[in-house]
Coordinates of C-alpha atoms in Angstrom, one line a residue:
M9 CA -40.3 -1.7 -132.6
D10 CA -39.6 -5.2 -131.3
I11 CA -38.6 -6.3 -127.8
G12 CA -34.8 -6.1 -128.7
D13 CA -35.1 -2.6 -129.8
T14 CA -37.2 -1.5 -126.7
R15 CA -34.5 -3.1 -124.4
R16 CA -31.8 -1.2 -126.2
V17 CA -33.6 2.0 -126.0
W18 CA -34.0 1.6 -122.2
E19 CA -30.4 0.6 -121.8
G20 CA -29.4 3.8 -123.6
I21 CA -31.6 5.9 -121.4
Q22 CA -30.1 4.2 -118.3
A23 CA -26.5 4.8 -119.6
I24 CA -27.3 8.5 -120.4
T25 CA -28.9 9.2 -117.0
N26 CA -26.3 7.1 -115.2
Y27 CA -29.1 5.0 -113.6
R28 CA -28.0 2.3 -111.3
K29 CA -30.1 -0.1 -109.2
T30 CA -29.8 -0.1 -105.4
S31 CA -26.7 -1.8 -104.2
P32 CA -27.4 -5.5 -103.7
S33 CA -25.0 -5.7 -100.7
R34 CA -27.2 -3.4 -98.7
D35 CA -30.5 -5.2 -99.5
S36 CA -28.9 -8.6 -98.5
D37 CA -27.3 -7.2 -95.3
A38 CA -29.0 -9.1 -92.4
I39 CA -28.1 -6.3 -89.9
L40 CA -29.5 -3.5 -92.0
P41 CA -32.9 -3.4 -90.3
D42 CA -31.4 -3.0 -86.8
A43 CA -28.9 -0.4 -88.0
L44 CA -31.6 1.7 -89.7
N45 CA -33.7 1.4 -86.5
D46 CA -30.9 2.8 -84.4
F47 CA -30.2 5.5 -87.0
Y48 CA -33.7 6.7 -87.2
A49 CA -34.2 6.6 -83.4
R50 CA -31.2 8.7 -82.7
F51 CA -33.3 11.9 -82.7
K52 CA -35.5 10.7 -79.9
A53 CA -32.5 9.7 -77.9
Q54 CA -31.0 13.2 -78.3
N55 CA -34.2 14.9 -77.1
N56 CA -34.0 14.9 -73.3
V57 CA -36.6 17.7 -72.8
A58 CA -39.3 16.4 -70.6
V59 CA -42.9 16.4 -72.0
E60 CA -45.3 18.4 -69.7
K61 CA -48.9 19.1 -70.4
S62 CA -50.3 22.5 -69.4
I63 CA -53.5 23.0 -67.3
P64 CA -56.1 24.3 -69.6
P65 CA -58.0 27.5 -68.4
Q66 CA -61.6 27.4 -67.5
N67 CA -62.7 29.1 -70.7
D68 CA -60.7 26.7 -72.9
Q69 CA -62.7 25.2 -75.6
V70 CA -62.0 21.7 -76.7
L71 CA -62.1 21.1 -80.5
C72 CA -65.2 19.0 -81.4
L73 CA -65.3 17.4 -84.9
T74 CA -68.5 16.5 -86.7
A75 CA -69.4 13.2 -88.5
A76 CA -69.5 15.2 -91.7
D77 CA -65.9 16.3 -91.3
V78 CA -64.8 12.7 -90.6
R79 CA -66.7 11.4 -93.6
R80 CA -64.9 13.8 -95.9
G81 CA -61.6 13.4 -94.4
V82 CA -60.6 9.9 -95.6
N83 CA -58.2 9.8 -98.6
P84 CA -58.7 6.4 -100.4
W85 CA -55.4 6.9 -102.2
K86 CA -53.1 6.8 -99.2
A87 CA -51.1 3.6 -98.5
A88 CA -52.4 1.5 -95.7
G89 CA -50.6 1.5 -92.3
P90 CA -49.7 -1.4 -89.9
D91 CA -53.5 -2.2 -89.5
N92 CA -53.6 -3.0 -93.3
I93 CA -57.0 -1.1 -93.5
L94 CA -57.2 0.3 -97.0
G95 CA -58.6 3.8 -97.6
H96 CA -61.1 2.5 -100.2
V97 CA -62.6 0.3 -97.5
L98 CA -63.0 3.2 -95.1
R99 CA -64.6 5.3 -97.9
E100 CA -67.1 2.6 -98.9
C101 CA -68.0 2.1 -95.2
A102 CA -68.0 5.9 -94.4
D103 CA -71.7 5.9 -93.5
Q104 CA -71.3 3.1 -91.0
L105 CA -67.9 4.2 -89.5
A106 CA -68.2 8.0 -89.5
D107 CA -70.1 8.3 -86.3
V108 CA -68.0 5.7 -84.5
L109 CA -64.7 7.4 -85.5
T110 CA -66.1 10.8 -84.7
D111 CA -66.7 9.7 -81.1
I112 CA -63.2 8.2 -80.9
F113 CA -61.7 11.4 -82.3
N114 CA -63.5 13.8 -79.9
I115 CA -62.8 11.6 -76.8
S116 CA -59.2 11.7 -77.8
L117 CA -59.2 15.4 -78.1
S118 CA -61.1 16.0 -74.8
C119 CA -58.8 13.6 -72.9
T120 CA -55.7 14.5 -74.8
V121 CA -54.9 10.9 -75.2
V122 CA -54.1 9.2 -78.6
P123 CA -54.8 5.4 -78.9
T124 CA -51.7 3.4 -79.2
C125 CA -52.9 1.6 -82.3
F126 CA -53.1 5.0 -84.0
K127 CA -49.5 5.8 -83.2
T128 CA -48.1 2.6 -84.5
T129 CA -46.0 3.2 -87.6
T130 CA -44.3 1.0 -90.2
I131 CA -41.0 2.6 -91.4
V132 CA -40.1 1.9 -95.1
P133 CA -36.5 2.8 -96.0
V134 CA -36.4 4.2 -99.6
P135 CA -33.1 4.9 -101.2
K136 CA -32.5 8.6 -101.9
K137 CA -30.0 7.8 -104.7
P138 CA -29.3 4.8 -107.1
M139 CA -26.2 3.7 -105.3
V140 CA -26.6 3.5 -101.5
S141 CA -23.3 4.0 -99.6
C142 CA -24.5 4.9 -96.1
L143 CA -27.5 4.9 -93.9
N144 CA -28.2 8.5 -94.6
D145 CA -28.8 7.6 -98.2
Y146 CA -32.1 6.1 -97.1
R147 CA -35.3 8.2 -96.6
P148 CA -37.5 6.9 -94.0
I149 CA -41.2 6.7 -95.1
A150 CA -43.6 6.4 -92.3
L151 CA -46.8 4.4 -93.0
T152 CA -49.4 5.2 -90.3
S153 CA -53.1 4.1 -90.0
I154 CA -55.3 5.8 -92.6
I155 CA -57.8 6.5 -89.7
M156 CA -54.9 8.4 -88.0
K157 CA -54.1 10.2 -91.2
C158 CA -57.7 11.3 -91.5
F159 CA -57.6 12.5 -87.8
E160 CA -54.4 14.5 -88.4
R161 CA -55.7 16.1 -91.6
L162 CA -58.8 17.4 -89.7
I163 CA -56.6 18.8 -86.9
M164 CA -54.3 20.4 -89.4
R165 CA -57.2 22.0 -91.2
H166 CA -58.4 23.5 -88.0
I167 CA -54.9 24.8 -87.1
K168 CA -54.6 26.6 -90.3
T169 CA -57.8 28.5 -89.7
Q170 CA -56.5 29.6 -86.3
L171 CA -53.1 30.9 -87.5
P172 CA -52.8 34.7 -87.6
P173 CA -52.1 36.6 -90.8
S174 CA -48.8 37.8 -89.2
L175 CA -46.8 34.8 -90.5
D176 CA -43.7 35.6 -92.7
P177 CA -45.0 36.2 -96.2
L178 CA -41.7 34.7 -97.5
Q179 CA -42.4 31.4 -95.8
F180 CA -43.2 28.9 -98.5
A181 CA -42.8 25.5 -96.7
Y182 CA -46.1 23.8 -95.3
R183 CA -48.3 26.6 -96.5
P184 CA -51.2 26.2 -98.9
N185 CA -50.7 27.1 -102.6
R186 CA -47.0 27.6 -102.2
S187 CA -44.1 25.5 -103.4
T188 CA -40.4 25.4 -103.9
D189 CA -40.9 26.9 -107.3
D190 CA -42.6 30.0 -105.7
A191 CA -39.6 30.3 -103.5
I192 CA -37.1 30.2 -106.3
S193 CA -39.1 32.6 -108.5
T194 CA -39.4 35.1 -105.6
T195 CA -35.7 34.9 -104.8
L196 CA -34.6 35.4 -108.5
H197 CA -37.1 38.3 -108.9
L198 CA -35.8 40.0 -105.8
A199 CA -32.2 39.5 -106.9
L200 CA -32.5 40.5 -110.5
T201 CA -34.6 43.6 -109.5
H202 CA -31.8 44.6 -107.2
L203 CA -29.1 44.0 -109.7
E204 CA -30.8 46.5 -112.1
K205 CA -29.4 49.3 -109.9
K206 CA -26.0 50.4 -110.8
G207 CA -23.1 49.4 -108.6
T208 CA -25.0 46.8 -106.7
Y209 CA -24.2 43.2 -105.7
I210 CA -25.9 40.4 -103.9
R211 CA -24.9 37.9 -101.2
M212 CA -27.0 34.9 -100.5
L213 CA -26.7 32.4 -97.7
F214 CA -28.1 29.0 -98.1
I215 CA -28.5 26.8 -95.0
D216 CA -29.5 23.2 -95.1
F217 CA -30.9 21.9 -91.9
S218 CA -30.3 18.2 -92.0
S219 CA -33.4 16.2 -90.7
A220 CA -35.0 19.4 -89.5
I221 CA -38.5 17.9 -88.9
N222 CA -36.9 15.0 -86.9
T223 CA -35.0 17.4 -84.6
I224 CA -38.0 19.5 -83.6
V225 CA -38.4 19.5 -79.8
P226 CA -42.2 19.0 -79.1
Q227 CA -42.1 21.0 -75.8
H228 CA -40.5 24.0 -77.6
L229 CA -43.0 23.6 -80.5
I230 CA -46.0 23.8 -78.2
V231 CA -44.8 27.1 -76.7
K232 CA -44.6 28.6 -80.2
L233 CA -48.0 27.3 -81.1
S234 CA -49.5 28.8 -77.9
L235 CA -48.0 32.1 -79.0
L236 CA -49.8 31.8 -82.4
G237 CA -53.2 31.5 -80.6
L238 CA -53.8 27.7 -80.4
N239 CA -55.7 26.8 -77.2
T240 CA -54.1 24.7 -74.5
S241 CA -56.2 21.6 -75.0
L242 CA -55.2 21.3 -78.6
C243 CA -51.5 22.0 -77.8
N244 CA -51.6 19.2 -75.2
W245 CA -53.1 16.8 -77.8
I246 CA -50.3 17.7 -80.3
L247 CA -47.7 17.2 -77.6
I248 CA -48.6 13.6 -77.0
S249 CA -49.7 12.7 -80.6

């Protein structure tokens, strides 16, 4: 197959799948960055609930990470954040940096303060569809420092060990070894099993929460995490992270 045949094959595939490149008018729009910034920042403007830390009790135990945990927490395949520090560099220098980063992480947890450089994020708008017609057609991809990603991964691993077994067994999002396919299979199994009974029917209600993650109110989230058993110091850290 020569180059001409290859090009015709790809043109045929694009025609069948209705593939179109991103609208060039949006890419060349000079005001697009400011418009996207205002569009993404609208969630913070709508959240007017004041952030208030709770006073930890005397028996509150602050999470303490080890250098071994930090050394294993770096994912070299993650994209670099605003600091442009690659994961491969951190992995190769793990022996030299693990102790330093461990001290920084533990001080952050004990003081419930996150360094500003760790919270800096580069937002990359990625089109959700071939033809972009509005700002909502862009998906914001946040690129944070790989060091912060390592920190967050260690915190998340600890949180998962603290969660009680009383969580809803039918919750599939953000849980290990569960996926959308599991949710679909479970729903179909329950529906078809019920329909095997004579004279039965099924009603299903599907609710799509637009930008659900972005509309979470941190102060309300902390209350729920406390009820799940997370200690006060860690809740305070999550509140300001």
